[in-house]
PDB file of C-alpha atoms and ligand atoms in Angstrom:
ATOM      1  CA  MET A  12      41.058 -24.271   3.046  1.00 84.00           C
ATOM      2  CA  PRO A  13      38.365 -24.286   5.765  1.00 88.00           C
ATOM      3  CA  ILE A  14      37.132 -21.056   7.343  1.00 90.00           C
ATOM      4  CA  PRO A  15      38.999 -20.751  10.695  1.00 91.00           C
ATOM      5  CA  ASP A  16      37.160 -20.807  14.022  1.00 91.00           C
ATOM      6  CA  HIS A  17      37.419 -17.088  14.776  1.00 90.00           C
ATOM      7  CA  LEU A  18      35.642 -16.316  11.505  1.00 92.00           C
ATOM      8  CA  GLN A  19      33.141 -19.168  11.908  1.00 90.00           C
ATOM      9  CA  LEU A  20      32.184 -17.564  15.227  1.00 90.00           C
ATOM     10  CA  GLN A  21      31.192 -14.375  13.446  1.00 89.00           C
ATOM     11  CA  LEU A  22      28.717 -16.468  11.479  1.00 90.00           C
ATOM     12  CA  ALA A  23      27.402 -18.472  14.435  1.00 87.00           C
ATOM     13  CA  GLN A  24      24.732 -15.956  15.375  1.00 84.00           C
ATOM     14  CA  TRP A  25      23.769 -15.668  11.767  1.00 85.00           C
ATOM     15  CA  GLN A  26      23.351 -19.401  11.418  1.00 84.00           C
ATOM     16  CA  SER A  27      21.001 -19.501  14.388  1.00 86.00           C
ATOM     17  CA  TRP A  28      18.918 -16.693  12.854  1.00 86.00           C
ATOM     18  CA  ARG A  29      18.791 -18.592   9.631  1.00 83.00           C
ATOM     19  CA  LEU A  30      17.651 -21.724  11.413  1.00 84.00           C
ATOM     20  CA  ALA A  31      14.895 -19.699  13.088  1.00 87.00           C
ATOM     21  CA  GLY A  32      13.796 -18.785   9.574  1.00 88.00           C
ATOM     22  CA  GLY A  33      12.483 -15.249  10.156  1.00 94.00           C
ATOM     23  CA  TYR A  34      12.659 -12.282   7.802  1.00 97.00           C
ATOM     24  CA  ARG A  35      15.656 -10.034   8.436  1.00 97.00           C
ATOM     25  CA  GLY A  36      15.973  -6.977   6.242  1.00 98.00           C
ATOM     26  CA  ARG A  37      18.228  -3.947   6.179  1.00 98.00           C
ATOM     27  CA  TYR A  38      18.428  -0.525   4.650  1.00 98.00           C
ATOM     28  CA  ALA A  39      21.998   0.509   3.819  1.00 98.00           C
ATOM     29  CA  PRO A  40      22.416   4.128   2.706  1.00 97.00           C
ATOM     30  CA  SER A  41      25.806   5.711   2.008  1.00 97.00           C
ATOM     31  CA  PRO A  42      26.103   8.945   3.989  1.00 97.00           C
ATOM     32  CA  THR A  43      27.335  11.016   1.052  1.00 94.00           C
ATOM     33  CA  GLY A  44      24.612  13.569   1.772  1.00 92.00           C
ATOM     34  CA  VAL A  45      20.969  13.732   2.787  1.00 93.00           C
ATOM     35  CA  LEU A  46      18.557  11.076   1.526  1.00 94.00           C
ATOM     36  CA  HIS A  47      16.760  12.139  -1.629  1.00 91.00           C
ATOM     37  CA  LEU A  48      13.274  11.007  -2.565  1.00 91.00           C
ATOM     38  CA  GLY A  49      14.565   8.037  -4.553  1.00 91.00           C
ATOM     39  CA  ASN A  50      16.489   6.803  -1.501  1.00 94.00           C
ATOM     40  CA  LEU A  51      13.460   7.367   0.701  1.00 95.00           C
ATOM     41  CA  GLN A  52      11.191   5.444  -1.650  1.00 95.00           C
ATOM     42  CA  THR A  53      13.577   2.480  -1.403  1.00 96.00           C
ATOM     43  CA  ALA A  54      13.735   2.872   2.379  1.00 98.00           C
ATOM     44  CA  LEU A  55       9.928   2.825   2.540  1.00 98.00           C
ATOM     45  CA  LEU A  56       9.693  -0.301   0.377  1.00 98.00           C
ATOM     46  CA  SER A  57      12.389  -2.052   2.401  1.00 98.00           C
ATOM     47  CA  TRP A  58      10.653  -1.140   5.702  1.00 98.00           C
ATOM     48  CA  LEU A  59       7.191  -2.156   4.460  1.00 98.00           C
ATOM     49  CA  GLN A  60       8.393  -5.519   3.227  1.00 98.00           C
ATOM     50  CA  ALA A  61      10.185  -6.307   6.510  1.00 98.00           C
ATOM     51  CA  ARG A  62       7.310  -5.172   8.725  1.00 98.00           C
ATOM     52  CA  GLN A  63       4.640  -6.845   6.607  1.00 98.00           C
ATOM     53  CA  ALA A  64       6.576 -10.091   7.047  1.00 97.00           C
ATOM     54  CA  GLY A  65       6.741  -9.490  10.820  1.00 96.00           C
ATOM     55  CA  GLY A  66      10.498  -9.285  10.482  1.00 97.00           C
ATOM     56  CA  VAL A  67      13.458  -7.291  11.689  1.00 97.00           C
ATOM     57  CA  TRP A  68      14.636  -4.147   9.876  1.00 98.00           C
ATOM     58  CA  LEU A  69      18.203  -2.961  10.447  1.00 98.00           C
ATOM     59  CA  LEU A  70      19.826   0.322   9.498  1.00 98.00           C
ATOM     60  CA  ARG A  71      23.357  -0.003   8.193  1.00 98.00           C
ATOM     61  CA  ILE A  72      25.387   3.069   7.324  1.00 98.00           C
ATOM     62  CA  ASP A  73      27.839   2.404   4.474  1.00 98.00           C
ATOM     63  CA  ASP A  74      30.432   4.941   5.595  1.00 97.00           C
ATOM     64  CA  LEU A  75      33.661   3.138   4.689  1.00 97.00           C
ATOM     65  CA  ASP A  76      34.607   5.508   1.883  1.00 94.00           C
ATOM     66  CA  THR A  77      35.329   8.296   4.344  1.00 92.00           C
ATOM     67  CA  PRO A  78      36.314  11.052   1.868  1.00 92.00           C
ATOM     68  CA  ARG A  79      32.810  10.792   0.392  1.00 93.00           C
ATOM     69  CA  ASN A  80      30.987  11.050   3.709  1.00 95.00           C
ATOM     70  CA  GLY A  81      29.012  14.271   3.989  1.00 94.00           C
ATOM     71  CA  PRO A  82      29.219  16.281   7.219  1.00 94.00           C
ATOM     72  CA  GLY A  83      26.263  15.495   9.461  1.00 96.00           C
ATOM     73  CA  ALA A  84      24.839  13.003   6.971  1.00 96.00           C
ATOM     74  CA  VAL A  85      24.714  10.061   9.391  1.00 97.00           C
ATOM     75  CA  GLU A  86      22.564  12.051  11.818  1.00 97.00           C
ATOM     76  CA  ALA A  87      20.440  13.561   9.034  1.00 97.00           C
ATOM     77  CA  ILE A  88      19.651  10.118   7.595  1.00 98.00           C
ATOM     78  CA  GLN A  89      18.411   8.901  10.961  1.00 98.00           C
ATOM     79  CA  ALA A  90      16.381  12.054  11.568  1.00 98.00           C
ATOM     80  CA  ASP A  91      14.700  11.784   8.151  1.00 97.00           C
ATOM     81  CA  LEU A  92      13.823   8.104   8.584  1.00 98.00           C
ATOM     82  CA  ARG A  93      12.305   8.832  11.998  1.00 98.00           C
ATOM     83  CA  TRP A  94      10.381  11.810  10.595  1.00 98.00           C
ATOM     84  CA  MET A  95       8.865   9.440   8.032  1.00 98.00           C
ATOM     85  CA  GLY A  96       7.989   6.939  10.764  1.00 98.00           C
ATOM     86  CA  LEU A  97      10.458   4.352   9.491  1.00 98.00           C
ATOM     87  CA  TYR A  98      11.888   3.035  12.754  1.00 98.00           C
ATOM     88  CA  TRP A  99      14.653   0.463  12.628  1.00 98.00           C
ATOM     89  CA  ASP A 100      15.571  -2.216  15.145  1.00 98.00           C
ATOM     90  CA  GLY A 101      18.584  -1.872  17.429  1.00 97.00           C
ATOM     91  CA  VAL A 102      21.383   0.618  16.922  1.00 97.00           C
ATOM     92  CA  PRO A 103      22.563   1.696  13.469  1.00 98.00           C
ATOM     93  CA  ILE A 104      25.438  -0.425  12.181  1.00 98.00           C
ATOM     94  CA  LEU A 105      28.319   1.800  11.107  1.00 98.00           C
ATOM     95  CA  GLN A 106      30.567  -0.007   8.656  1.00 98.00           C
ATOM     96  CA  SER A 107      33.467   2.243   9.689  1.00 98.00           C
ATOM     97  CA  THR A 108      33.450   0.490  13.087  1.00 98.00           C
ATOM     98  CA  ARG A 109      33.773  -2.934  11.447  1.00 98.00           C
ATOM     99  CA  ARG A 110      37.011  -2.580   9.507  1.00 97.00           C
ATOM    100  CA  GLY A 111      38.711  -5.231  11.658  1.00 97.00           C
ATOM    101  CA  VAL A 112      36.018  -7.749  10.707  1.00 97.00           C
ATOM    102  CA  TYR A 113      36.355  -7.057   6.978  1.00 98.00           C
ATOM    103  CA  ASN A 114      40.141  -7.236   7.210  1.00 97.00           C
ATOM    104  CA  SER A 115      40.060 -10.612   8.913  1.00 97.00           C
ATOM    105  CA  TRP A 116      37.878 -12.026   6.106  1.00 97.00           C
ATOM    106  CA  LEU A 117      40.120 -10.353   3.561  1.00 97.00           C
ATOM    107  CA  SER A 118      43.208 -12.000   4.967  1.00 95.00           C
ATOM    108  CA  TRP A 119      41.519 -15.395   5.034  1.00 96.00           C
ATOM    109  CA  LEU A 120      40.531 -15.005   1.379  1.00 97.00           C
ATOM    110  CA  ARG A 121      44.110 -14.038   0.610  1.00 96.00           C
ATOM    111  CA  ARG A 122      45.626 -16.933   2.566  1.00 95.00           C
ATOM    112  CA  SER A 123      43.260 -19.405   0.941  1.00 95.00           C
ATOM    113  CA  GLY A 124      44.651 -18.349  -2.427  1.00 95.00           C
ATOM    114  CA  GLN A 125      41.480 -16.747  -3.735  1.00 96.00           C
ATOM    115  CA  LEU A 126      42.868 -13.227  -4.231  1.00 97.00           C
ATOM    116  CA  PHE A 127      45.495 -11.664  -6.430  1.00 97.00           C
ATOM    117  CA  PRO A 128      47.060  -8.204  -6.479  1.00 97.00           C
ATOM    118  CA  CYS A 129      46.170  -6.102  -9.497  1.00 97.00           C
ATOM    119  CA  ARG A 130      47.961  -3.075 -10.945  1.00 95.00           C
ATOM    120  CA  CYS A 131      45.546  -2.257 -13.734  1.00 94.00           C
ATOM    121  CA  SER A 132      44.457   1.357 -13.594  1.00 90.00           C
ATOM    122  CA  ARG A 133      40.895   2.496 -14.067  1.00 87.00           C
ATOM    123  CA  ARG A 134      42.011   4.083 -17.329  1.00 90.00           C
ATOM    124  CA  GLU A 135      43.440   0.819 -18.631  1.00 90.00           C
ATOM    125  CA  LEU A 136      40.180  -0.945 -17.873  1.00 91.00           C
ATOM    126  CA  SER A 137      37.809   1.751 -19.119  1.00 90.00           C
ATOM    127  CA  GLY A 138      35.287   0.340 -21.546  1.00 85.00           C
ATOM    128  CA  VAL A 139      36.126  -3.213 -20.477  1.00 86.00           C
ATOM    129  CA  LEU A 140      32.994  -5.034 -19.367  1.00 83.00           C
ATOM    130  CA  ARG A 141      34.649  -7.973 -17.710  1.00 87.00           C
ATOM    131  CA  TYR A 142      38.093  -7.932 -16.124  1.00 92.00           C
ATOM    132  CA  PRO A 143      40.370  -9.642 -18.692  1.00 91.00           C
ATOM    133  CA  GLY A 144      42.545 -11.401 -16.105  1.00 92.00           C
ATOM    134  CA  THR A 145      45.658  -9.310 -16.807  1.00 94.00           C
ATOM    135  CA  CYS A 146      47.214  -9.657 -13.327  1.00 96.00           C
ATOM    136  CA  ARG A 147      45.836 -13.084 -12.427  1.00 94.00           C
ATOM    137  CA  ASP A 148      49.237 -14.713 -12.834  1.00 91.00           C
ATOM    138  CA  GLY A 149      50.560 -12.741  -9.844  1.00 85.00           C
ATOM    139  CA  ARG A 150      52.644 -10.328 -11.910  1.00 86.00           C
ATOM    140  CA  GLY A 151      51.151  -7.418  -9.935  1.00 85.00           C
ATOM    141  CA  GLY A 152      53.126  -8.119  -6.761  1.00 89.00           C
ATOM    142  CA  TRP A 153      51.803  -6.988  -3.404  1.00 89.00           C
ATOM    143  CA  GLY A 154      54.317  -4.292  -2.387  1.00 91.00           C
ATOM    144  CA  TRP A 155      54.713  -0.614  -3.209  1.00 93.00           C
ATOM    145  CA  ARG A 156      55.448   0.119  -6.842  1.00 92.00           C
ATOM    146  CA  ASP A 157      55.630   3.642  -8.259  1.00 90.00           C
ATOM    147  CA  ARG A 158      54.379   4.797  -4.851  1.00 91.00           C
ATOM    148  CA  ARG A 159      51.213   2.775  -5.258  1.00 92.00           C
ATOM    149  CA  LEU A 160      49.839  -0.354  -3.678  1.00 94.00           C
ATOM    150  CA  PRO A 161      47.860  -2.854  -5.757  1.00 96.00           C
ATOM    151  CA  SER A 162      44.145  -3.433  -5.505  1.00 97.00           C
ATOM    152  CA  TRP A 163      43.122  -6.978  -4.560  1.00 97.00           C
ATOM    153  CA  ARG A 164      40.732  -8.996  -6.663  1.00 97.00           C
ATOM    154  CA  LEU A 165      38.850 -12.218  -6.126  1.00 97.00           C
ATOM    155  CA  LYS A 166      39.814 -14.928  -8.583  1.00 96.00           C
ATOM    156  CA  VAL A 167      36.342 -15.765  -9.838  1.00 95.00           C
ATOM    157  CA  PRO A 168      36.327 -19.226 -11.421  1.00 91.00           C
ATOM    158  CA  ILE A 169      35.797 -19.241 -15.184  1.00 88.00           C
ATOM    159  CA  ASP A 170      32.750 -21.491 -14.749  1.00 87.00           C
ATOM    160  CA  ASP A 171      31.137 -19.163 -12.166  1.00 84.00           C
ATOM    161  CA  PRO A 172      27.465 -19.003 -13.231  1.00 85.00           C
ATOM    162  CA  ASP A 173      27.343 -15.281 -12.465  1.00 84.00           C
ATOM    163  CA  ALA A 174      30.356 -14.538 -14.623  1.00 81.00           C
ATOM    164  CA  SER A 175      30.991 -11.374 -12.681  1.00 85.00           C
ATOM    165  CA  GLY A 176      34.655 -11.074 -13.560  1.00 90.00           C
ATOM    166  CA  ASP A 177      37.314 -10.786 -10.871  1.00 96.00           C
ATOM    167  CA  VAL A 178      35.743  -8.592  -8.200  1.00 95.00           C
ATOM    168  CA  VAL A 179      37.820  -5.892  -6.444  1.00 97.00           C
ATOM    169  CA  VAL A 180      37.660  -6.585  -2.695  1.00 98.00           C
ATOM    170  CA  ARG A 181      40.268  -4.059  -1.571  1.00 97.00           C
ATOM    171  CA  ARG A 182      40.895  -0.898  -3.501  1.00 96.00           C
ATOM    172  CA  ALA A 183      44.346   0.429  -4.372  1.00 95.00           C
ATOM    173  CA  ASP A 184      43.757   3.339  -1.975  1.00 94.00           C
ATOM    174  CA  GLY A 185      43.463   0.815   0.860  1.00 94.00           C
ATOM    175  CA  PHE A 186      39.693   1.039   1.358  1.00 97.00           C
ATOM    176  CA  ILE A 187      37.738  -2.190   1.690  1.00 98.00           C
ATOM    177  CA  ALA A 188      35.511  -2.367  -1.382  1.00 98.00           C
ATOM    178  CA  TYR A 189      31.735  -2.036  -0.980  1.00 97.00           C
ATOM    179  CA  GLN A 190      31.226  -5.500  -2.509  1.00 97.00           C
ATOM    180  CA  LEU A 191      33.188  -7.269   0.217  1.00 98.00           C
ATOM    181  CA  ALA A 192      31.845  -5.208   3.128  1.00 98.00           C
ATOM    182  CA  THR A 193      28.232  -5.646   2.080  1.00 98.00           C
ATOM    183  CA  VAL A 194      28.563  -9.414   1.609  1.00 98.00           C
ATOM    184  CA  ILE A 195      30.259  -9.871   5.000  1.00 98.00           C
ATOM    185  CA  ASP A 196      27.578  -7.765   6.674  1.00 98.00           C
ATOM    186  CA  GLU A 197      24.656  -9.611   5.058  1.00 97.00           C
ATOM    187  CA  LEU A 198      26.213 -12.771   6.532  1.00 96.00           C
ATOM    188  CA  CYS A 199      27.136 -11.452   9.980  1.00 95.00           C
ATOM    189  CA  PHE A 200      23.722  -9.833  10.507  1.00 96.00           C
ATOM    190  CA  GLY A 201      21.796 -12.777   9.120  1.00 95.00           C
ATOM    191  CA  ILE A 202      20.056 -10.777   6.411  1.00 97.00           C
ATOM    192  CA  SER A 203      17.431 -12.913   4.674  1.00 96.00           C
ATOM    193  CA  ASP A 204      16.231 -10.268   2.196  1.00 97.00           C
ATOM    194  CA  VAL A 205      18.062  -7.346   0.630  1.00 98.00           C
ATOM    195  CA  VAL A 206      15.806  -4.588  -0.729  1.00 98.00           C
ATOM    196  CA  ARG A 207      17.557  -1.817  -2.653  1.00 96.00           C
ATOM    197  CA  GLY A 208      17.206   0.334  -5.730  1.00 94.00           C
ATOM    198  CA  ASP A 209      17.368  -1.021  -9.239  1.00 93.00           C
ATOM    199  CA  ASP A 210      20.623   0.893  -9.800  1.00 91.00           C
ATOM    200  CA  LEU A 211      22.355  -1.754  -7.664  1.00 94.00           C
ATOM    201  CA  ARG A 212      21.166  -4.689  -9.761  1.00 94.00           C
ATOM    202  CA  ALA A 213      24.508  -4.533 -11.586  1.00 92.00           C
ATOM    203  CA  ALA A 214      26.312  -5.293  -8.296  1.00 94.00           C
ATOM    204  CA  LEU A 215      24.512  -8.621  -7.948  1.00 95.00           C
ATOM    205  CA  PRO A 216      26.793 -10.961  -9.967  1.00 95.00           C
ATOM    206  CA  ALA A 217      29.889  -9.757  -8.091  1.00 95.00           C
ATOM    207  CA  GLN A 218      28.178 -10.256  -4.750  1.00 97.00           C
ATOM    208  CA  ARG A 219      26.953 -13.716  -5.692  1.00 96.00           C
ATOM    209  CA  SER A 220      30.506 -14.660  -6.676  1.00 96.00           C
ATOM    210  CA  LEU A 221      31.716 -13.492  -3.265  1.00 97.00           C
ATOM    211  CA  PHE A 222      29.077 -15.497  -1.395  1.00 96.00           C
ATOM    212  CA  ARG A 223      30.237 -18.489  -3.409  1.00 95.00           C
ATOM    213  CA  ALA A 224      33.903 -17.836  -2.564  1.00 95.00           C
ATOM    214  CA  LEU A 225      32.911 -17.879   1.118  1.00 95.00           C
ATOM    215  CA  SER A 226      30.795 -21.037   0.605  1.00 93.00           C
ATOM    216  CA  GLN A 227      27.723 -19.249   1.978  1.00 93.00           C
ATOM    217  CA  ARG A 228      24.183 -19.078   0.669  1.00 93.00           C
ATOM    218  CA  PRO A 229      23.219 -15.532  -0.394  1.00 96.00           C
ATOM    219  CA  PRO A 230      20.077 -13.758   0.827  1.00 96.00           C
ATOM    220  CA  ARG A 231      17.137 -13.090  -1.489  1.00 97.00           C
ATOM    221  CA  PHE A 232      17.647  -9.883  -3.478  1.00 97.00           C
ATOM    222  CA  HIS A 233      14.906  -7.453  -4.491  1.00 97.00           C
ATOM    223  CA  HIS A 234      15.567  -4.379  -6.610  1.00 96.00           C
ATOM    224  CA  GLY A 235      12.887  -1.702  -6.307  1.00 93.00           C
ATOM    225  CA  PRO A 236      11.892   0.805  -8.967  1.00 90.00           C
ATOM    226  CA  LEU A 237      13.836   4.055  -9.217  1.00 88.00           C
ATOM    227  CA  ARG A 238      11.808   7.157  -8.576  1.00 80.00           C
ATOM    228  CA  CYS A 239      11.138   9.152 -11.684  1.00 68.00           C
ATOM    229  CA  ASP A 240      10.433  12.823 -12.007  1.00 58.00           C
ATOM    230  CA  ALA A 241       7.607  14.216 -14.097  1.00 44.00           C
ATOM    231  CA  LEU A 242       9.565  13.576 -17.288  1.00 44.00           C
ATOM    232  CA  GLY A 243      10.127   9.933 -16.421  1.00 49.00           C
ATOM    233  CA  LYS A 244      13.854  10.347 -15.974  1.00 55.00           C
ATOM    234  CA  LYS A 245      15.670   8.786 -13.092  1.00 55.00           C
ATOM    235  CA  LEU A 246      15.909  11.350 -10.337  1.00 53.00           C
ATOM    236  CA  SER A 247      19.529  12.413 -10.207  1.00 53.00           C
ATOM    237  CA  LYS A 248      21.273  13.102  -6.927  1.00 51.00           C
ATOM    238  CA  ARG A 249      21.896  16.678  -7.976  1.00 52.00           C
ATOM    239  CA  GLU A 250      18.277  17.428  -8.924  1.00 52.00           C
ATOM    240  CA  ALA A 251      16.920  16.104  -5.695  1.00 56.00           C
ATOM    241  CA  SER A 252      19.925  16.298  -3.435  1.00 63.00           C
ATOM    242  CA  ALA A 253      18.180  18.802  -1.240  1.00 76.00           C
ATOM    243  CA  GLY A 254      16.128  15.917   0.135  1.00 88.00           C
ATOM    244  CA  LEU A 255      13.193  16.606   2.432  1.00 92.00           C
ATOM    245  CA  ALA A 256      14.131  20.111   3.598  1.00 90.00           C
ATOM    246  CA  PRO A 257      12.529  22.074   0.713  1.00 88.00           C
ATOM    247  CA  LEU A 258       9.391  19.948   0.936  1.00 90.00           C
ATOM    248  CA  ARG A 259       9.063  20.708   4.626  1.00 91.00           C
ATOM    249  CA  GLU A 260       9.615  24.373   3.872  1.00 90.00           C
ATOM    250  CA  GLN A 261       6.715  24.221   1.435  1.00 90.00           C
ATOM    251  CA  GLY A 262       4.605  23.000   4.352  1.00 92.00           C
ATOM    252  CA  LEU A 263       4.398  19.349   3.357  1.00 94.00           C
ATOM    253  CA  ASP A 264       4.280  16.909   6.253  1.00 95.00           C
ATOM    254  CA  ALA A 265       5.284  13.262   6.600  1.00 97.00           C
ATOM    255  CA  ALA A 266       1.826  12.076   5.498  1.00 97.00           C
ATOM    256  CA  ASP A 267       2.201  13.975   2.202  1.00 95.00           C
ATOM    257  CA  VAL A 268       5.655  12.559   1.585  1.00 95.00           C
ATOM    258  CA  VAL A 269       4.741   8.968   2.517  1.00 96.00           C
ATOM    259  CA  GLY A 270       1.639   9.282   0.289  1.00 95.00           C
ATOM    260  CA  SER A 271       3.704  10.502  -2.639  1.00 93.00           C
ATOM    261  CA  LEU A 272       6.363   7.819  -2.249  1.00 94.00           C
ATOM    262  CA  ALA A 273       3.732   5.096  -1.846  1.00 95.00           C
ATOM    263  CA  ALA A 274       1.982   6.374  -4.977  1.00 94.00           C
ATOM    264  CA  GLY A 275       5.326   6.147  -6.787  1.00 92.00           C
ATOM    265  CA  LEU A 276       5.418   2.488  -5.778  1.00 95.00           C
ATOM    266  CA  GLY A 277       1.851   1.992  -7.029  1.00 94.00           C
ATOM    267  CA  LEU A 278       0.580   1.161  -3.535  1.00 96.00           C
ATOM    268  CA  VAL A 279      -1.946   4.015  -3.167  1.00 96.00           C
ATOM    269  CA  PRO A 280      -3.614   6.501  -5.533  1.00 95.00           C
ATOM    270  CA  VAL A 281      -1.742   9.710  -6.370  1.00 93.00           C
ATOM    271  CA  GLY A 282      -2.570  12.438  -3.856  1.00 93.00           C
ATOM    272  CA  SER A 283      -2.947  10.093  -0.869  1.00 95.00           C
ATOM    273  CA  ARG A 284      -1.931  11.277   2.571  1.00 96.00           C
ATOM    274  CA  LEU A 285      -1.138   8.705   5.210  1.00 97.00           C
ATOM    275  CA  SER A 286       1.462   7.700   7.771  1.00 98.00           C
ATOM    276  CA  ALA A 287       3.862   4.806   7.217  1.00 98.00           C
ATOM    277  CA  ALA A 288       2.041   2.844   9.943  1.00 98.00           C
ATOM    278  CA  GLU A 289      -1.327   3.450   8.237  1.00 98.00           C
ATOM    279  CA  LEU A 290       0.109   2.386   4.908  1.00 98.00           C
ATOM    280  CA  LEU A 291       1.389  -0.825   6.448  1.00 98.00           C
ATOM    281  CA  GLN A 292      -2.029  -1.725   7.827  1.00 97.00           C
ATOM    282  CA  GLY A 293      -3.909  -3.834   5.356  1.00 85.00           C
ATOM    283  CA  LEU A 294      -0.986  -4.049   2.951  1.00 95.00           C
ATOM    284  CA  THR A 295      -0.599  -7.572   1.589  1.00 96.00           C
ATOM    285  CA  HIS A 296       2.540  -9.408   0.557  1.00 95.00           C
ATOM    286  CA  ASP A 297       1.196  -9.506  -3.016  1.00 96.00           C
ATOM    287  CA  ALA A 298       0.678  -5.741  -3.125  1.00 96.00           C
ATOM    288  CA  ILE A 299       4.299  -5.228  -2.117  1.00 96.00           C
ATOM    289  CA  ARG A 300       5.476  -7.759  -4.702  1.00 95.00           C
ATOM    290  CA  ALA A 301       3.593  -5.833  -7.392  1.00 95.00           C
ATOM    291  CA  ALA A 302       5.683  -2.736  -6.609  1.00 94.00           C
ATOM    292  CA  TYR A 303       8.665  -4.517  -8.204  1.00 94.00           C
ATOM    293  CA  SER A 304       7.054  -5.082 -11.579  1.00 78.00           C
TER     294      SER A 304
HETATM  295  N1  LIG B   7      25.234   1.904   0.274  1.00 78.46           N
HETATM  296  C1  LIG B   7      24.765   1.567  -1.042  1.00 78.46           C
HETATM  297  C2  LIG B   7      24.159   2.764  -1.695  1.00 78.46           C
HETATM  298  O1  LIG B   7      23.590   3.585  -1.006  1.00 78.46           O
HETATM  299  C3  LIG B   7      23.678   0.532  -1.056  1.00 78.46           C
HETATM  300  C4  LIG B   7      24.116  -0.753  -0.598  1.00 78.46           C
HETATM  301  C5  LIG B   7      23.099  -1.847  -0.746  1.00 78.46           C
HETATM  302  O2  LIG B   7      21.896  -1.661  -0.502  1.00 78.46           O
HETATM  303  O3  LIG B   7      23.555  -2.937  -1.068  1.00 78.46           O
HETATM  304  O4  LIG B   7      24.215   2.889  -2.896  1.00 78.46           O
END
């Protein structure tokens, strides 16, 4: 079933960007709280890579899961990025303002027979690596049952090279799933390169399956290193959830923080102090690539 005109139009701008061939990146934090140093390290890497390529860098706020949104977090994220000198292009894209777009793609996927309703609970699927196809035959039904609605999953073909399993695109609580929203947004905003933390590598097969279901070519994906504390553990949200505020209170300025994050990426020696703009000067594509290894 072909993609209808009103949805094709949403991709028209994107296709012209793609034809132009430039780099278009984005940074897409979830506003569950303030950015911690691990988030900021990824933001820095994403910004550096886009600017080094002479490209565009967009800020997208993944605020669909409203109960998880922290008060004031959207503003705090922008203030922290500006404080670090990481300026984005255009206005921030709030996913919460784009629900109509996601829903129109969702209903096309449904009408083209690529989705099925699923009643499996999280408990039933715990420990299962790949969705076993329990509700694929349509037994779930789409209406209310036991005061619950189903989730909706993409029927991923058995021969899908990414073997992601049947991806949830709408959750049982009615929220559009992150996987669908992010894929639609990469397409609508013509993103050529996604830079994000290594913790999201696991989301890649599901997203590739969705790009395939929409017959669209995915962007290039880059997963940056997670920031480690002195013990080499991944920095947990709780440990570092205070973000930049305590560092500022200790008297550290943006040059200290950028220096520390850049050192974490292996771009400068430990103890360096420099602005994001200074760091960008003289930084080569190869040096940025090396940050991923
Ligand atoms: N909003 C997601 C997160 O902060 C990241 C999305 C992405 O970069 O694909 O975990």
